[in-house]
Coordinates of C-alpha atoms in Angstrom, one line a residue:
M20 CA 0.0 0.0 0.0
Q21 CA 2.8 2.4 0.9
H22 CA 4.7 1.2 -2.2
A23 CA 1.7 2.2 -4.3
V24 CA 1.8 5.7 -2.7
R25 CA 5.5 6.1 -3.5
S26 CA 5.1 5.0 -7.1
R27 CA 2.3 7.5 -7.7
A28 CA 4.2 10.3 -6.1
A29 CA 7.4 9.5 -8.1
I30 CA 5.5 9.6 -11.4
R31 CA 3.9 13.0 -10.6
I32 CA 6.2 14.9 -8.4
G33 CA 9.6 13.2 -8.6
L34 CA 11.7 12.2 -5.6
T35 CA 10.8 13.2 -2.2
P36 CA 13.2 16.0 -1.0
V37 CA 14.9 15.7 2.4
P38 CA 12.6 17.5 5.0
R39 CA 13.9 20.8 6.2
P40 CA 13.3 22.2 9.7
R41 CA 10.0 24.0 10.0
T42 CA 9.0 26.9 12.1
P43 CA 5.9 26.3 14.3
S44 CA 3.8 28.5 12.1
V45 CA 4.8 26.6 9.0
A46 CA 4.1 23.3 10.8
S47 CA 0.6 24.5 11.9
L48 CA -0.2 25.5 8.3
M49 CA 0.9 22.1 7.0
D50 CA -1.1 20.3 9.7
A51 CA -4.2 22.2 8.8
D52 CA -3.6 21.5 5.1
A53 CA -3.2 17.8 5.9
L54 CA -6.4 17.7 7.8
H55 CA -8.2 19.4 4.9
V56 CA -6.9 16.8 2.5
L57 CA -7.8 14.0 4.9
H58 CA -11.3 15.2 5.4
R59 CA -11.9 15.7 1.7
A60 CA -10.8 12.1 1.0
A61 CA -12.7 10.7 4.0
R62 CA -16.0 12.3 2.8
A63 CA -15.5 10.7 -0.6
L64 CA -15.0 7.3 1.1
L65 CA -18.2 7.8 3.0
D66 CA -20.0 8.4 -0.3
D67 CA -18.7 5.1 -1.6
L68 CA -18.9 3.1 1.6
P69 CA -20.9 0.2 0.1
G70 CA -18.2 -0.3 -2.5
L71 CA -15.5 -0.2 0.2
T72 CA -17.4 -2.7 2.2
D73 CA -17.7 -5.0 -0.8
R74 CA -13.9 -4.9 -1.2
L75 CA -13.3 -5.7 2.4
V76 CA -15.7 -8.7 2.3
A77 CA -14.0 -9.9 -0.9
L78 CA -10.6 -9.7 0.8
L79 CA -11.9 -11.6 3.9
Q80 CA -13.3 -14.3 1.7
E81 CA -10.1 -14.6 -0.2
Q82 CA -7.6 -14.4 2.6
E83 CA -9.3 -15.6 5.8
P84 CA -10.7 -19.1 6.0
A85 CA -12.6 -18.5 9.2
Y86 CA -14.5 -15.6 7.6
R87 CA -14.9 -17.6 4.4
A88 CA -17.1 -20.0 6.4
A89 CA -19.0 -17.2 8.1
I90 CA -19.7 -15.5 4.8
T91 CA -20.9 -18.7 3.2
K92 CA -23.2 -19.3 6.1
D93 CA -24.7 -15.8 6.3
P94 CA -23.2 -13.2 3.9
T95 CA -25.6 -10.4 4.9
V96 CA -24.5 -10.5 8.6
T97 CA -20.8 -10.2 7.7
W98 CA -21.4 -7.5 5.1
Q99 CA -23.4 -5.4 7.6
E100 CA -20.8 -5.9 10.3
A101 CA -18.0 -4.7 8.0
H102 CA -20.2 -1.8 6.8
R103 CA -20.8 -0.6 10.3
S104 CA -17.2 -0.9 11.3
L105 CA -15.9 1.0 8.2
R106 CA -18.6 3.7 8.6
H107 CA -17.5 4.4 12.2
S108 CA -13.8 4.3 11.2
V109 CA -14.2 6.8 8.4
A110 CA -16.5 9.0 10.5
S111 CA -13.8 9.1 13.2
L112 CA -11.4 10.6 10.7
L113 CA -13.9 13.5 10.2
D114 CA -14.9 14.0 13.8
P115 CA -12.6 12.1 16.2
R116 CA -14.2 13.4 19.4
G117 CA -17.8 13.1 18.3
A118 CA -17.5 9.7 16.7
R119 CA -15.1 8.1 19.2
D120 CA -17.6 6.6 21.7
A121 CA -19.8 5.2 18.9
A122 CA -16.8 3.6 17.1
R123 CA -15.6 2.0 20.4
R124 CA -19.0 0.6 21.1
C125 CA -19.2 -0.8 17.6
S126 CA -15.8 -2.5 17.9
W127 CA -16.6 -3.9 21.4
R128 CA -19.9 -5.4 20.1
I129 CA -18.1 -7.0 17.2
G130 CA -15.5 -8.5 19.6
T131 CA -18.2 -9.8 21.9
T132 CA -20.4 -11.2 19.1
R133 CA -17.5 -13.0 17.3
A134 CA -16.3 -14.5 20.6
E135 CA -19.8 -15.9 21.2
Q136 CA -19.8 -17.4 17.7
G137 CA -16.4 -19.0 18.2
L138 CA -14.6 -17.1 15.4
P139 CA -10.8 -17.2 16.1
L140 CA -9.4 -14.1 17.5
D141 CA -6.5 -14.0 15.0
A142 CA -9.1 -14.0 12.2
L143 CA -10.9 -11.1 13.8
L144 CA -7.8 -9.0 14.3
H145 CA -6.8 -9.8 10.7
A146 CA -10.2 -8.5 9.5
F147 CA -9.7 -5.2 11.4
R148 CA -6.2 -4.7 10.0
L149 CA -7.5 -5.4 6.5
G150 CA -10.2 -2.8 7.1
G151 CA -7.6 -0.2 8.3
S152 CA -5.4 -0.9 5.2
L153 CA -8.4 -0.5 2.9
V154 CA -9.3 2.8 4.5
W155 CA -5.7 4.1 4.2
Q156 CA -5.5 2.9 0.6
G157 CA -8.8 4.5 -0.2
L158 CA -7.5 7.9 1.2
V159 CA -4.4 7.7 -0.8
E160 CA -6.2 6.7 -4.0
E161 CA -8.8 9.3 -3.7
T162 CA -6.3 12.1 -3.1
S163 CA -4.1 10.8 -5.9
R164 CA -7.1 11.0 -8.2
T165 CA -8.4 14.4 -7.3
A166 CA -5.3 16.3 -6.1
P167 CA -2.0 14.4 -6.7
E168 CA 0.1 17.2 -5.3
D169 CA -1.6 16.7 -1.9
V170 CA -0.7 13.1 -1.5
R171 CA 2.5 14.1 0.4
L172 CA 0.4 15.8 3.1
L173 CA -1.3 12.5 4.1
V174 CA 2.0 11.6 5.7
H175 CA 1.3 14.0 8.5
V176 CA -1.9 12.2 9.4
A177 CA -0.8 8.6 8.8
A178 CA 0.1 8.1 12.4
D179 CA -3.4 9.1 13.5
V180 CA -5.0 6.7 11.1
W181 CA -2.9 3.7 12.2
N182 CA -3.1 4.6 15.9
F183 CA -6.9 4.4 15.4
V184 CA -6.5 0.9 13.9
D185 CA -4.2 -0.2 16.7
E186 CA -6.6 1.2 19.3
H187 CA -9.5 -0.7 17.9
C188 CA -7.6 -3.9 17.5
T189 CA -6.7 -3.7 21.2
L190 CA -10.3 -2.9 22.0
V191 CA -11.8 -5.8 20.0
A192 CA -9.2 -8.2 21.5
D193 CA -10.2 -7.1 25.0
A194 CA -13.9 -7.6 24.3
Y195 CA -13.2 -11.0 22.7
R196 CA -11.1 -12.2 25.7
Q197 CA -13.5 -10.9 28.3
T198 CA -16.4 -12.6 26.6
E199 CA -14.4 -15.8 26.0
W200 CA -13.5 -15.9 29.7
Q201 CA -17.2 -15.4 30.7
L202 CA -18.3 -18.1 28.3
N203 CA -15.7 -20.5 29.6
R204 CA -16.7 -19.8 33.2
R205 CA -20.3 -20.4 32.3
R206 CA -19.5 -23.6 30.6
E207 CA -17.4 -24.8 33.5
N208 CA -20.1 -23.9 36.0
R209 CA -22.7 -25.7 33.9
A210 CA -20.5 -28.7 33.6
R211 CA -20.0 -28.7 37.3
L212 CA -23.7 -28.5 38.0
L213 CA -24.4 -31.3 35.5
A214 CA -21.6 -33.5 37.0
A215 CA -22.9 -32.9 40.5
G216 CA -26.4 -33.9 39.4
L217 CA -25.1 -37.1 37.9
L218 CA -23.1 -38.0 41.1
D219 CA -26.1 -37.1 43.4
G220 CA -28.5 -39.1 41.2
T221 CA -30.7 -36.0 40.8
S222 CA -30.2 -35.5 37.0
R223 CA -33.2 -35.5 34.8
I224 CA -33.3 -37.8 31.8
A225 CA -33.7 -34.7 29.6
D226 CA -30.4 -33.4 30.9
L227 CA -28.3 -36.5 30.0
P228 CA -27.5 -35.5 26.4
E229 CA -26.3 -32.1 27.6
A230 CA -24.3 -33.7 30.4
A231 CA -22.7 -36.1 28.0
Q232 CA -21.6 -33.2 25.7
A233 CA -20.4 -31.0 28.5
L234 CA -18.4 -33.7 30.2
G235 CA -17.1 -35.2 27.0
L236 CA -18.5 -38.6 27.8
P237 CA -21.0 -40.9 25.9
E238 CA -24.4 -41.1 27.4
Q239 CA -24.5 -44.8 26.9
G240 CA -21.3 -46.4 28.3
R241 CA -20.0 -48.4 31.2
Y242 CA -18.8 -46.3 34.1
V243 CA -17.0 -46.5 37.4
V244 CA -16.8 -43.7 40.0
V245 CA -13.6 -43.2 41.9
A246 CA -13.6 -41.3 45.2
V247 CA -10.4 -39.7 46.4
T248 CA -9.6 -37.9 49.6
G249 CA -6.7 -37.2 52.0
G250 CA -3.1 -36.5 51.3
H251 CA -3.6 -34.3 48.4
S252 CA -4.8 -30.9 49.6
A253 CA -1.8 -29.2 48.0
R254 CA -1.5 -31.7 45.1
P255 CA -4.9 -32.7 43.8
D256 CA -3.6 -33.5 40.3
A257 CA -1.1 -36.0 41.7
A258 CA -3.8 -37.6 43.8
R259 CA -6.1 -38.0 40.8
A260 CA -3.3 -39.4 38.7
A261 CA -2.6 -42.0 41.4
A262 CA -6.3 -43.0 41.4
V263 CA -6.8 -43.6 37.7
P264 CA -4.5 -45.4 35.3
P265 CA -2.9 -43.2 32.6
G266 CA -4.8 -42.8 29.4
T267 CA -8.2 -43.4 31.1
R268 CA -11.1 -41.3 29.9
V269 CA -12.3 -39.5 33.1
H270 CA -14.1 -36.4 34.2
W271 CA -13.1 -35.1 37.7
H272 CA -15.5 -33.3 40.0
A273 CA -14.3 -31.5 43.1
G274 CA -16.7 -32.2 46.0
A275 CA -16.9 -30.6 49.4
E276 CA -14.8 -33.4 51.0
N277 CA -13.9 -35.8 48.3
D278 CA -12.9 -35.6 44.6
Y279 CA -14.9 -37.9 42.3
G280 CA -13.8 -39.2 39.0
I281 CA -16.5 -40.4 36.5
V282 CA -14.5 -43.0 34.6
L283 CA -15.4 -44.6 31.3
V284 CA -14.4 -48.2 31.2
G285 CA -14.6 -50.9 28.5
A286 CA -18.0 -52.6 27.9
D287 CA -16.5 -55.9 28.9
Q288 CA -14.8 -54.7 32.0
D289 CA -16.1 -55.5 35.5
G290 CA -14.5 -52.3 36.8
L291 CA -11.5 -50.0 36.8
P292 CA -8.0 -51.7 36.9
E293 CA -6.7 -51.1 40.4
P294 CA -4.0 -48.4 40.6
P295 CA -0.8 -49.1 42.5
G296 CA -2.1 -47.5 45.7
P297 CA -0.3 -45.4 48.3
G298 CA 3.3 -46.3 49.0
T299 CA 4.2 -47.3 45.4
G300 CA 4.7 -45.4 42.2
Q301 CA 4.0 -41.7 41.9
D302 CA 1.7 -41.5 44.9
A303 CA 4.4 -42.7 47.3
R304 CA 4.8 -39.0 48.1
L305 CA 1.2 -38.7 49.1
P306 CA 0.8 -40.2 52.6
G307 CA -2.7 -40.6 53.8
L308 CA -4.2 -40.7 50.3
R309 CA -7.4 -42.8 50.3
I310 CA -9.0 -44.1 47.1
G311 CA -12.4 -45.9 46.9
I312 CA -13.4 -47.6 43.6
G313 CA -17.1 -48.3 43.2
S314 CA -18.9 -50.9 41.3
P315 CA -19.5 -50.5 37.5
V316 CA -22.8 -49.2 36.1
D317 CA -24.3 -48.8 32.6
G318 CA -25.0 -45.3 31.4
L319 CA -24.6 -41.8 32.8
A320 CA -28.1 -42.1 34.3
A321 CA -26.7 -44.7 36.8
V322 CA -23.6 -42.7 37.9
G323 CA -25.3 -41.8 41.2
D324 CA -25.4 -45.5 42.1
A325 CA -21.7 -45.8 41.2
R326 CA -20.9 -42.8 43.4
R327 CA -22.6 -44.3 46.4
S328 CA -20.7 -47.5 46.0
A329 CA -17.4 -45.5 45.7
D330 CA -18.3 -43.7 48.9
T331 CA -18.8 -47.1 50.6
A332 CA -15.4 -48.3 49.3
L333 CA -13.9 -45.1 50.7
D334 CA -15.5 -45.7 54.1
I335 CA -13.8 -49.1 54.2
C336 CA -10.4 -47.6 53.3
P337 CA -8.0 -47.4 56.2
G338 CA -7.4 -43.9 57.7
T339 CA -3.7 -44.2 57.1
G340 CA -4.3 -44.5 53.3
G341 CA -4.8 -47.2 50.7
T342 CA -7.0 -48.2 47.8
V343 CA -10.2 -50.2 48.2
R344 CA -12.2 -51.7 45.3
L345 CA -15.7 -52.4 46.5
A346 CA -16.0 -55.7 44.6
D347 CA -13.1 -57.1 46.7
H348 CA -14.5 -56.1 50.1
L349 CA -18.2 -56.9 49.9
P350 CA -18.5 -58.2 53.5
A351 CA -17.0 -55.0 54.8
A352 CA -19.3 -53.1 52.5
L353 CA -22.3 -54.8 54.1
V354 CA -21.1 -53.7 57.5
V355 CA -20.5 -50.0 56.7
S356 CA -23.8 -49.9 54.8
S357 CA -25.5 -50.5 58.1
P358 CA -23.2 -49.2 60.9
D359 CA -25.7 -49.6 63.7
L360 CA -26.2 -53.3 62.9
G361 CA -22.4 -53.7 62.5
R362 CA -21.7 -52.3 65.9
A363 CA -24.5 -54.5 67.4
L364 CA -22.9 -57.5 65.8
A365 CA -19.5 -56.7 67.1
E366 CA -20.8 -56.3 70.6
K367 CA -22.9 -59.5 70.5
V368 CA -20.1 -61.7 69.1
L369 CA -16.9 -60.1 70.5
G370 CA -18.3 -58.4 73.6
P371 CA -16.5 -60.7 76.1
L372 CA -13.2 -60.3 74.3
L373 CA -13.6 -56.5 74.0
R374 CA -14.0 -56.2 77.8
L375 CA -10.6 -57.9 78.6
E376 CA -7.6 -56.0 79.6
P377 CA -6.2 -54.1 76.6
A378 CA -3.0 -56.2 76.2
D379 CA -4.8 -59.5 76.6
R380 CA -7.7 -58.3 74.3
E381 CA -5.3 -57.2 71.5
V382 CA -3.4 -60.5 71.6
L383 CA -6.5 -62.6 71.2
L384 CA -8.1 -60.4 68.5
D385 CA -4.8 -60.2 66.5
T386 CA -4.5 -64.0 66.7
L387 CA -8.1 -64.6 65.6
T388 CA -7.8 -62.1 62.7
T389 CA -4.5 -63.5 61.5
W390 CA -5.9 -67.1 61.6
L391 CA -8.8 -66.0 59.4
D392 CA -6.4 -64.2 57.0
C393 CA -4.4 -67.4 56.8
D394 CA -7.4 -69.5 55.8
G395 CA -7.6 -71.3 59.1
S396 CA -4.0 -72.5 59.1
A397 CA -2.5 -72.4 62.6
Q398 CA 0.9 -73.1 61.2
R399 CA 0.9 -70.1 58.9
A400 CA -0.7 -67.9 61.5
G401 CA 2.1 -68.8 64.0
E402 CA 4.8 -68.0 61.5
R403 CA 3.2 -64.6 60.9
L404 CA 2.8 -63.9 64.7
Y405 CA 6.2 -65.3 65.5
C406 CA 4.9 -68.0 67.8
H407 CA 4.3 -71.7 67.9
R408 CA 1.2 -73.2 66.2
N409 CA 0.1 -74.6 69.6
T410 CA 0.2 -71.1 71.0
V411 CA -2.2 -70.1 68.2
L412 CA -4.5 -73.0 68.9
N413 CA -4.6 -72.2 72.6
R414 CA -5.5 -68.6 72.0
L415 CA -8.2 -69.7 69.5
R416 CA -9.7 -72.1 72.1
R417 CA -9.8 -69.2 74.6
C418 CA -11.6 -67.1 72.0
E419 CA -14.2 -69.9 71.6
Q420 CA -14.7 -70.2 75.3
L421 CA -15.2 -66.4 75.8
T422 CA -17.5 -65.9 72.8
G423 CA -19.4 -69.2 72.9
R424 CA -18.7 -69.7 69.2
S425 CA -17.0 -72.6 67.6
L426 CA -14.4 -72.0 64.9
A427 CA -15.3 -75.5 63.5
R428 CA -18.8 -74.3 62.7
P429 CA -19.0 -72.2 59.4
A430 CA -21.9 -70.0 60.6
D431 CA -19.9 -69.0 63.7
V432 CA -16.8 -68.3 61.6
V433 CA -18.9 -66.0 59.4
E434 CA -20.2 -64.1 62.4
M435 CA -16.8 -63.7 64.0
S436 CA -15.3 -62.6 60.7
L437 CA -18.0 -60.0 60.1
A438 CA -17.7 -58.8 63.8
L439 CA -14.0 -58.3 63.4
T440 CA -14.6 -56.4 60.2
A441 CA -17.1 -54.2 61.9
R442 CA -14.6 -53.5 64.7
R443 CA -11.9 -52.6 62.2
V444 CA -13.9 -50.3 59.8
L445 CA -16.4 -48.8 62.3
G446 CA -14.1 -48.7 65.4
A447 CA -16.7 -50.7 67.3

C-alpha cells in the first residue's frame, strides 16, 4: 500500500526531498492542510462506503478461511458488520471526538459477538487490520485521483490513522477475551452442575445429552466412579493421577470433602483396573491418600449409584491410606452400609473379648484375625505372629470359650469374621 503511494508520487512529483526544519507557524499550516486533505478524502470514502465494504468482504473471503465459512453461512450479517465498522472508522477521521464513543461501542460489540460465535481471535484481528489498510489505501487513491500534489500531506496524518486501527484492534481483542472468559466460566459452572447432578443421582433424563456433551463422555457407556480424599490438599492433580491409570477417559469433579472421577471403562470390564495404591509409584509421596473404587454401572443415568458404591469403598479404606475396590470387600461393605447393625454384631459376638484388659484383648483379637487371614491355618498364623502353632491353637480355644462360638462351625466363623470387620472399619 505504501509502495503504491510512493510510485504514484514518483511519477507525478519526482523524488521526495529531504525535509527541512520547519518553524511552528509553517508546521501549523501544513497540519491544517493535511487535515483538509484527509477530510476531503474521507468524505469521498463515506459516499462510496458500500463499494469499500464489498472490497473488504471480498478480501476476507479470499484471505481468511474462518471468515470464508461465516460469509458462506450468512453473507448479509458479515457485510453489515463490515459496513458498520468501516462507517465508524471513516466518521472518526472526520470527527474524532464526536464519533469516538460510537466507534468504540461498535468494535466492542463485534469482539463480543464474534467470541460468542467462536470465530478465532486471530481472524478477527486480521479483519480489522485489513479494514484499516483499505481505508488508508482509499484515502491515498482518492487524493491521488483528485489532487495528486496533496498526497505528500497525508504523511502528516498517517500516524493518527494507524493509531486508530491499533486502538480498535486492542479494544476488540479485550472484548473478545473478556467474553471468552465469561463463556468458559459459564461452561465450567454448567459442567460442574451437570456432573454434580449425575453424582447425586438427581439428574433429569432430559439433561443427560447435555451432560454427555459438557463432560465429553458418551451417554451410553460403562462407568465406574472413583472417590479420592486425603493426602492431596496441595497436590490434587497428583492424587487424581494416582487414582486412575494413565490414558483413562475420566471427568473429575471436586466435591466438598472428596474428589470424584467419573471413569469410562470398556464394555467388557467389570470395573477399573486397580491403581498401585499409596506407597508405590508416583503416589508414594502422598501419605494418607485414600481411594475408593465403586462398582461398574451402565449409562450416565446410573452414575449416582456408582458414586454411592465409591463412597462405601472409601469408608472401608484405612485412615492411614490405601486403595479399596468395593467388589473385593463386599462383607465390609455390608457392615459399613448398616453401621448400627455392624456395631451391634461386634458387641454381640466379640463383647466378652472386648471387655478384657487391653493387652490381653489385642493378643486374642490379633490371633483370631491372623488365623482367618491365613485361611484357618494355625501353622501359617504362627509364622506370621512369631509364635508356635500350639500357642495359636490355645489362643483360639480361649476365644471360643469367651464368645461361645466354635471355629469349627462355618456359621460361627462367618459371624466372627463380620464382627472383626465391623470393629476394624467402624471402630466398634
